[in-house]
Amino acid sequence: MNKDFPDFVEIGILQQRKIEAEIIKPIYEIMKREFGLDKAKSIIEEAVANAAIDAGKEYAKRELNGTSVESFVALQYLWEKDDALRIEVINNDHYKYDYNVHRCRYAEMYKEMGLEEIGFLLSCNRDSKFIEGYAPNVSLSRPHTVMNGDGFCDFRYRLQEESAKNEEQHEC
């Protein structure tokens, strides 16, 4: 083993998505040819959604004190690494995490790769599925995305009401 390199180098999500997209692109092209555009998109959507839920569960296992809005926020550096996102945080507390994305290099990358028609499925659609696997008591609302041509993404994570009520009762 080379002492100059650590055993594990954590790459950012942007680099991970690029590697995945390079593998998915030729498979997607064949699926479009063999099954048609709609079926190919449907297969990609299902496969990526399932992978995102599984990834969320794997990250959750690493949380010694359980998952929360705060533990999720602590992971955000992975999505932002390599200047992948330019964000503006609006709210960040125990019950919510709200931010807007003003620049998304994920969208730029998929466009450069010729994958803009499935960029949403490869990245954006993962967000709600990841949080579902990571912290089922946290929900995501995001009506706008750069990937779909909006000028920004508006991420709104919320601790679900029942969970928030239970936590408030324990604090009293």
PDB file of C-alpha atoms in Angstrom:
ATOM      1  CA  MET A   1       0.000   0.000   0.000  1.00  0.00           C
ATOM      2  CA  ASN A   2       1.222   3.488  -0.848  1.00  0.00           C
ATOM      3  CA  LYS A   3       1.477   5.597   2.337  1.00  0.00           C
ATOM      4  CA  ASP A   4       0.780   8.762   0.342  1.00  0.00           C
ATOM      5  CA  PHE A   5      -2.806   7.724  -0.331  1.00  0.00           C
ATOM      6  CA  PRO A   6      -5.431   6.935   2.297  1.00  0.00           C
ATOM      7  CA  ASP A   7      -7.211   3.577   2.193  1.00  0.00           C
ATOM      8  CA  PHE A   8     -10.443   5.329   1.351  1.00  0.00           C
ATOM      9  CA  VAL A   9     -10.899   8.468  -0.695  1.00  0.00           C
ATOM     10  CA  GLU A  10     -14.384   9.880  -0.480  1.00  0.00           C
ATOM     11  CA  ILE A  11     -15.485  11.228  -3.835  1.00  0.00           C
ATOM     12  CA  GLY A  12     -18.280  13.710  -4.103  1.00  0.00           C
ATOM     13  CA  ILE A  13     -21.690  12.816  -5.433  1.00  0.00           C
ATOM     14  CA  LEU A  14     -21.074  14.796  -8.645  1.00  0.00           C
ATOM     15  CA  GLN A  15     -18.118  12.560  -9.548  1.00  0.00           C
ATOM     16  CA  GLN A  16     -20.072   9.479  -8.547  1.00  0.00           C
ATOM     17  CA  ARG A  17     -22.994  10.510 -10.789  1.00  0.00           C
ATOM     18  CA  LYS A  18     -20.608  11.128 -13.715  1.00  0.00           C
ATOM     19  CA  ILE A  19     -19.141   7.636 -13.397  1.00  0.00           C
ATOM     20  CA  GLU A  20     -22.622   6.125 -13.159  1.00  0.00           C
ATOM     21  CA  ALA A  21     -23.881   8.133 -16.141  1.00  0.00           C
ATOM     22  CA  GLU A  22     -20.979   6.975 -18.289  1.00  0.00           C
ATOM     23  CA  ILE A  23     -22.040   3.387 -17.586  1.00  0.00           C
ATOM     24  CA  ILE A  24     -25.780   4.036 -17.911  1.00  0.00           C
ATOM     25  CA  LYS A  25     -25.607   6.011 -21.176  1.00  0.00           C
ATOM     26  CA  PRO A  26     -24.848   3.104 -23.556  1.00  0.00           C
ATOM     27  CA  ILE A  27     -27.304   0.856 -21.714  1.00  0.00           C
ATOM     28  CA  TYR A  28     -29.980   3.551 -21.969  1.00  0.00           C
ATOM     29  CA  GLU A  29     -29.355   3.936 -25.724  1.00  0.00           C
ATOM     30  CA  ILE A  30     -29.880   0.193 -26.235  1.00  0.00           C
ATOM     31  CA  MET A  31     -33.002   0.193 -24.055  1.00  0.00           C
ATOM     32  CA  LYS A  32     -34.462   3.069 -26.108  1.00  0.00           C
ATOM     33  CA  ARG A  33     -33.790   1.138 -29.307  1.00  0.00           C
ATOM     34  CA  GLU A  34     -35.158  -2.155 -27.984  1.00  0.00           C
ATOM     35  CA  PHE A  35     -38.064  -0.981 -25.817  1.00  0.00           C
ATOM     36  CA  GLY A  36     -38.813   2.598 -26.823  1.00  0.00           C
ATOM     37  CA  LEU A  37     -38.222   5.890 -25.028  1.00  0.00           C
ATOM     38  CA  ASP A  38     -41.001   5.618 -22.437  1.00  0.00           C
ATOM     39  CA  LYS A  39     -40.112   2.078 -21.343  1.00  0.00           C
ATOM     40  CA  ALA A  40     -36.397   2.917 -21.218  1.00  0.00           C
ATOM     41  CA  LYS A  41     -37.110   5.942 -18.999  1.00  0.00           C
ATOM     42  CA  SER A  42     -39.389   3.867 -16.797  1.00  0.00           C
ATOM     43  CA  ILE A  43     -36.684   1.239 -16.267  1.00  0.00           C
ATOM     44  CA  ILE A  44     -34.078   3.900 -15.437  1.00  0.00           C
ATOM     45  CA  GLU A  45     -36.502   5.611 -13.050  1.00  0.00           C
ATOM     46  CA  GLU A  46     -37.297   2.399 -11.157  1.00  0.00           C
ATOM     47  CA  ALA A  47     -33.698   1.190 -10.971  1.00  0.00           C
ATOM     48  CA  VAL A  48     -32.294   4.545  -9.824  1.00  0.00           C
ATOM     49  CA  ALA A  49     -35.113   5.079  -7.297  1.00  0.00           C
ATOM     50  CA  ASN A  50     -34.454   1.667  -5.740  1.00  0.00           C
ATOM     51  CA  ALA A  51     -30.713   2.366  -5.636  1.00  0.00           C
ATOM     52  CA  ALA A  52     -31.352   5.726  -3.944  1.00  0.00           C
ATOM     53  CA  ILE A  53     -33.509   4.150  -1.232  1.00  0.00           C
ATOM     54  CA  ASP A  54     -30.817   1.529  -0.634  1.00  0.00           C
ATOM     55  CA  ALA A  55     -28.120   4.216  -0.491  1.00  0.00           C
ATOM     56  CA  GLY A  56     -30.166   6.160   2.046  1.00  0.00           C
ATOM     57  CA  LYS A  57     -30.485   3.049   4.206  1.00  0.00           C
ATOM     58  CA  GLU A  58     -26.731   2.440   3.997  1.00  0.00           C
ATOM     59  CA  TYR A  59     -25.946   6.005   5.068  1.00  0.00           C
ATOM     60  CA  ALA A  60     -28.490   5.678   7.904  1.00  0.00           C
ATOM     61  CA  LYS A  61     -26.628   2.638   9.256  1.00  0.00           C
ATOM     62  CA  ARG A  62     -23.565   4.866   9.776  1.00  0.00           C
ATOM     63  CA  GLU A  63     -25.482   7.214  12.088  1.00  0.00           C
ATOM     64  CA  LEU A  64     -24.757   6.019  15.617  1.00  0.00           C
ATOM     65  CA  ASN A  65     -27.423   8.275  17.163  1.00  0.00           C
ATOM     66  CA  GLY A  66     -30.077   7.699  14.498  1.00  0.00           C
ATOM     67  CA  THR A  67     -31.059   9.928  11.624  1.00  0.00           C
ATOM     68  CA  SER A  68     -32.484  13.417  11.814  1.00  0.00           C
ATOM     69  CA  VAL A  69     -32.712  16.616   9.835  1.00  0.00           C
ATOM     70  CA  GLU A  70     -29.390  17.639  11.424  1.00  0.00           C
ATOM     71  CA  SER A  71     -27.598  14.410  10.502  1.00  0.00           C
ATOM     72  CA  PHE A  72     -28.856  14.785   6.938  1.00  0.00           C
ATOM     73  CA  VAL A  73     -27.606  18.373   6.752  1.00  0.00           C
ATOM     74  CA  ALA A  74     -24.203  17.123   7.901  1.00  0.00           C
ATOM     75  CA  LEU A  75     -24.054  14.932   4.761  1.00  0.00           C
ATOM     76  CA  GLN A  76     -24.725  17.806   2.352  1.00  0.00           C
ATOM     77  CA  TYR A  77     -21.025  18.411   1.757  1.00  0.00           C
ATOM     78  CA  LEU A  78     -21.024  15.260  -0.396  1.00  0.00           C
ATOM     79  CA  TRP A  79     -23.571  16.752  -2.822  1.00  0.00           C
ATOM     80  CA  GLU A  80     -21.842  20.146  -2.775  1.00  0.00           C
ATOM     81  CA  LYS A  81     -18.276  18.817  -3.189  1.00  0.00           C
ATOM     82  CA  ASP A  82     -16.391  19.970  -6.298  1.00  0.00           C
ATOM     83  CA  ASP A  83     -18.504  23.144  -6.429  1.00  0.00           C
ATOM     84  CA  ALA A  84     -21.399  20.975  -7.614  1.00  0.00           C
ATOM     85  CA  LEU A  85     -24.108  23.214  -6.189  1.00  0.00           C
ATOM     86  CA  ARG A  86     -24.437  26.892  -5.418  1.00  0.00           C
ATOM     87  CA  ILE A  87     -26.955  27.095  -2.628  1.00  0.00           C
ATOM     88  CA  GLU A  88     -28.683  29.654  -0.458  1.00  0.00           C
ATOM     89  CA  VAL A  89     -29.813  28.275   2.908  1.00  0.00           C
ATOM     90  CA  ILE A  90     -33.145  29.761   3.981  1.00  0.00           C
ATOM     91  CA  ASN A  91     -34.001  27.745   7.132  1.00  0.00           C
ATOM     92  CA  ASN A  92     -32.000  25.190   9.039  1.00  0.00           C
ATOM     93  CA  ASP A  93     -33.177  23.874  12.391  1.00  0.00           C
ATOM     94  CA  HIS A  94     -34.194  20.658  14.083  1.00  0.00           C
ATOM     95  CA  TYR A  95     -37.468  20.401  12.137  1.00  0.00           C
ATOM     96  CA  LYS A  96     -36.653  21.771   8.693  1.00  0.00           C
ATOM     97  CA  TYR A  97     -33.928  22.391   6.171  1.00  0.00           C
ATOM     98  CA  ASP A  98     -34.817  24.775   3.349  1.00  0.00           C
ATOM     99  CA  TYR A  99     -32.454  25.883   0.632  1.00  0.00           C
ATOM    100  CA  ASN A 100     -32.457  27.001  -2.969  1.00  0.00           C
ATOM    101  CA  VAL A 101     -29.974  25.869  -5.590  1.00  0.00           C
ATOM    102  CA  HIS A 102     -28.965  28.620  -7.991  1.00  0.00           C
ATOM    103  CA  ARG A 103     -26.363  26.667  -9.967  1.00  0.00           C
ATOM    104  CA  CYS A 104     -26.433  22.930 -10.543  1.00  0.00           C
ATOM    105  CA  ARG A 105     -23.389  21.309 -12.105  1.00  0.00           C
ATOM    106  CA  TYR A 106     -25.301  18.017 -12.187  1.00  0.00           C
ATOM    107  CA  ALA A 107     -27.667  19.525 -14.776  1.00  0.00           C
ATOM    108  CA  GLU A 108     -24.719  20.995 -16.673  1.00  0.00           C
ATOM    109  CA  MET A 109     -22.902  17.653 -16.671  1.00  0.00           C
ATOM    110  CA  TYR A 110     -25.878  15.657 -17.958  1.00  0.00           C
ATOM    111  CA  LYS A 111     -26.418  18.187 -20.720  1.00  0.00           C
ATOM    112  CA  GLU A 112     -22.743  17.973 -21.739  1.00  0.00           C
ATOM    113  CA  MET A 113     -23.055  14.164 -21.776  1.00  0.00           C
ATOM    114  CA  GLY A 114     -26.188  14.275 -23.956  1.00  0.00           C
ATOM    115  CA  LEU A 115     -28.297  12.860 -21.128  1.00  0.00           C
ATOM    116  CA  GLU A 116     -30.472  15.857 -20.331  1.00  0.00           C
ATOM    117  CA  GLU A 117     -33.621  13.873 -21.176  1.00  0.00           C
ATOM    118  CA  ILE A 118     -32.953  11.570 -18.200  1.00  0.00           C
ATOM    119  CA  GLY A 119     -30.909  13.887 -15.976  1.00  0.00           C
ATOM    120  CA  PHE A 120     -33.884  14.319 -13.654  1.00  0.00           C
ATOM    121  CA  LEU A 121     -34.167  10.540 -13.287  1.00  0.00           C
ATOM    122  CA  LEU A 122     -30.444  10.107 -12.696  1.00  0.00           C
ATOM    123  CA  SER A 123     -30.136  12.789 -10.005  1.00  0.00           C
ATOM    124  CA  CYS A 124     -33.169  14.859  -8.988  1.00  0.00           C
ATOM    125  CA  ASN A 125     -35.545  11.943  -8.591  1.00  0.00           C
ATOM    126  CA  ARG A 126     -33.051  10.354  -6.187  1.00  0.00           C
ATOM    127  CA  ASP A 127     -33.433  13.116  -3.618  1.00  0.00           C
ATOM    128  CA  SER A 128     -36.850  12.121  -2.268  1.00  0.00           C
ATOM    129  CA  LYS A 129     -35.963   8.440  -2.531  1.00  0.00           C
ATOM    130  CA  PHE A 130     -32.663   8.889  -0.676  1.00  0.00           C
ATOM    131  CA  ILE A 131     -34.367  10.683   2.224  1.00  0.00           C
ATOM    132  CA  GLU A 132     -37.043   7.967   2.255  1.00  0.00           C
ATOM    133  CA  GLY A 133     -34.349   5.369   2.860  1.00  0.00           C
ATOM    134  CA  TYR A 134     -32.213   7.548   5.121  1.00  0.00           C
ATOM    135  CA  ALA A 135     -34.818   9.145   7.396  1.00  0.00           C
ATOM    136  CA  PRO A 136     -38.374   7.975   6.673  1.00  0.00           C
ATOM    137  CA  ASN A 137     -39.688  10.576   9.132  1.00  0.00           C
ATOM    138  CA  VAL A 138     -38.321  13.416   6.969  1.00  0.00           C
ATOM    139  CA  SER A 139     -40.095  14.455   3.772  1.00  0.00           C
ATOM    140  CA  LEU A 140     -38.942  16.496   0.795  1.00  0.00           C
ATOM    141  CA  SER A 141     -40.904  18.957  -1.280  1.00  0.00           C
ATOM    142  CA  ARG A 142     -39.188  20.456  -4.335  1.00  0.00           C
ATOM    143  CA  PRO A 143     -41.540  21.789  -7.005  1.00  0.00           C
ATOM    144  CA  HIS A 144     -38.800  23.483  -9.064  1.00  0.00           C
ATOM    145  CA  THR A 145     -35.543  22.125 -10.492  1.00  0.00           C
ATOM    146  CA  VAL A 146     -32.790  23.566 -12.634  1.00  0.00           C
ATOM    147  CA  MET A 147     -32.694  20.192 -14.402  1.00  0.00           C
ATOM    148  CA  ASN A 148     -36.254  20.706 -15.670  1.00  0.00           C
ATOM    149  CA  GLY A 149     -35.550  24.236 -16.869  1.00  0.00           C
ATOM    150  CA  ASP A 150     -36.557  26.230 -13.804  1.00  0.00           C
ATOM    151  CA  GLY A 151     -34.173  28.955 -12.703  1.00  0.00           C
ATOM    152  CA  PHE A 152     -33.603  27.289  -9.335  1.00  0.00           C
ATOM    153  CA  CYS A 153     -34.315  24.239  -7.188  1.00  0.00           C
ATOM    154  CA  ASP A 154     -36.279  24.786  -3.987  1.00  0.00           C
ATOM    155  CA  PHE A 155     -35.514  22.026  -1.500  1.00  0.00           C
ATOM    156  CA  ARG A 156     -37.816  21.893   1.538  1.00  0.00           C
ATOM    157  CA  TYR A 157     -37.065  19.088   3.989  1.00  0.00           C
ATOM    158  CA  ARG A 158     -39.470  18.646   6.902  1.00  0.00           C
ATOM    159  CA  LEU A 159     -39.591  16.439   9.934  1.00  0.00           C
ATOM    160  CA  GLN A 160     -43.036  14.909   9.494  1.00  0.00           C
ATOM    161  CA  GLU A 161     -45.708  16.296  11.818  1.00  0.00           C
ATOM    162  CA  GLU A 162     -46.241  13.151  13.876  1.00  0.00           C
ATOM    163  CA  SER A 163     -42.515  12.817  14.533  1.00  0.00           C
ATOM    164  CA  ALA A 164     -42.233  16.511  15.379  1.00  0.00           C
ATOM    165  CA  LYS A 165     -45.185  16.284  17.812  1.00  0.00           C
ATOM    166  CA  ASN A 166     -43.666  13.258  19.552  1.00  0.00           C
ATOM    167  CA  GLU A 167     -40.329  15.047  19.926  1.00  0.00           C
ATOM    168  CA  GLU A 168     -42.007  18.177  21.324  1.00  0.00           C
ATOM    169  CA  GLN A 169     -43.867  16.057  23.899  1.00  0.00           C
ATOM    170  CA  HIS A 170     -40.598  14.463  25.020  1.00  0.00           C
ATOM    171  CA  GLU A 171     -39.019  17.877  25.474  1.00  0.00           C
ATOM    172  CA  CYS A 172     -41.798  19.068  27.826  1.00  0.00           C
TER     173      CYS A 172
END
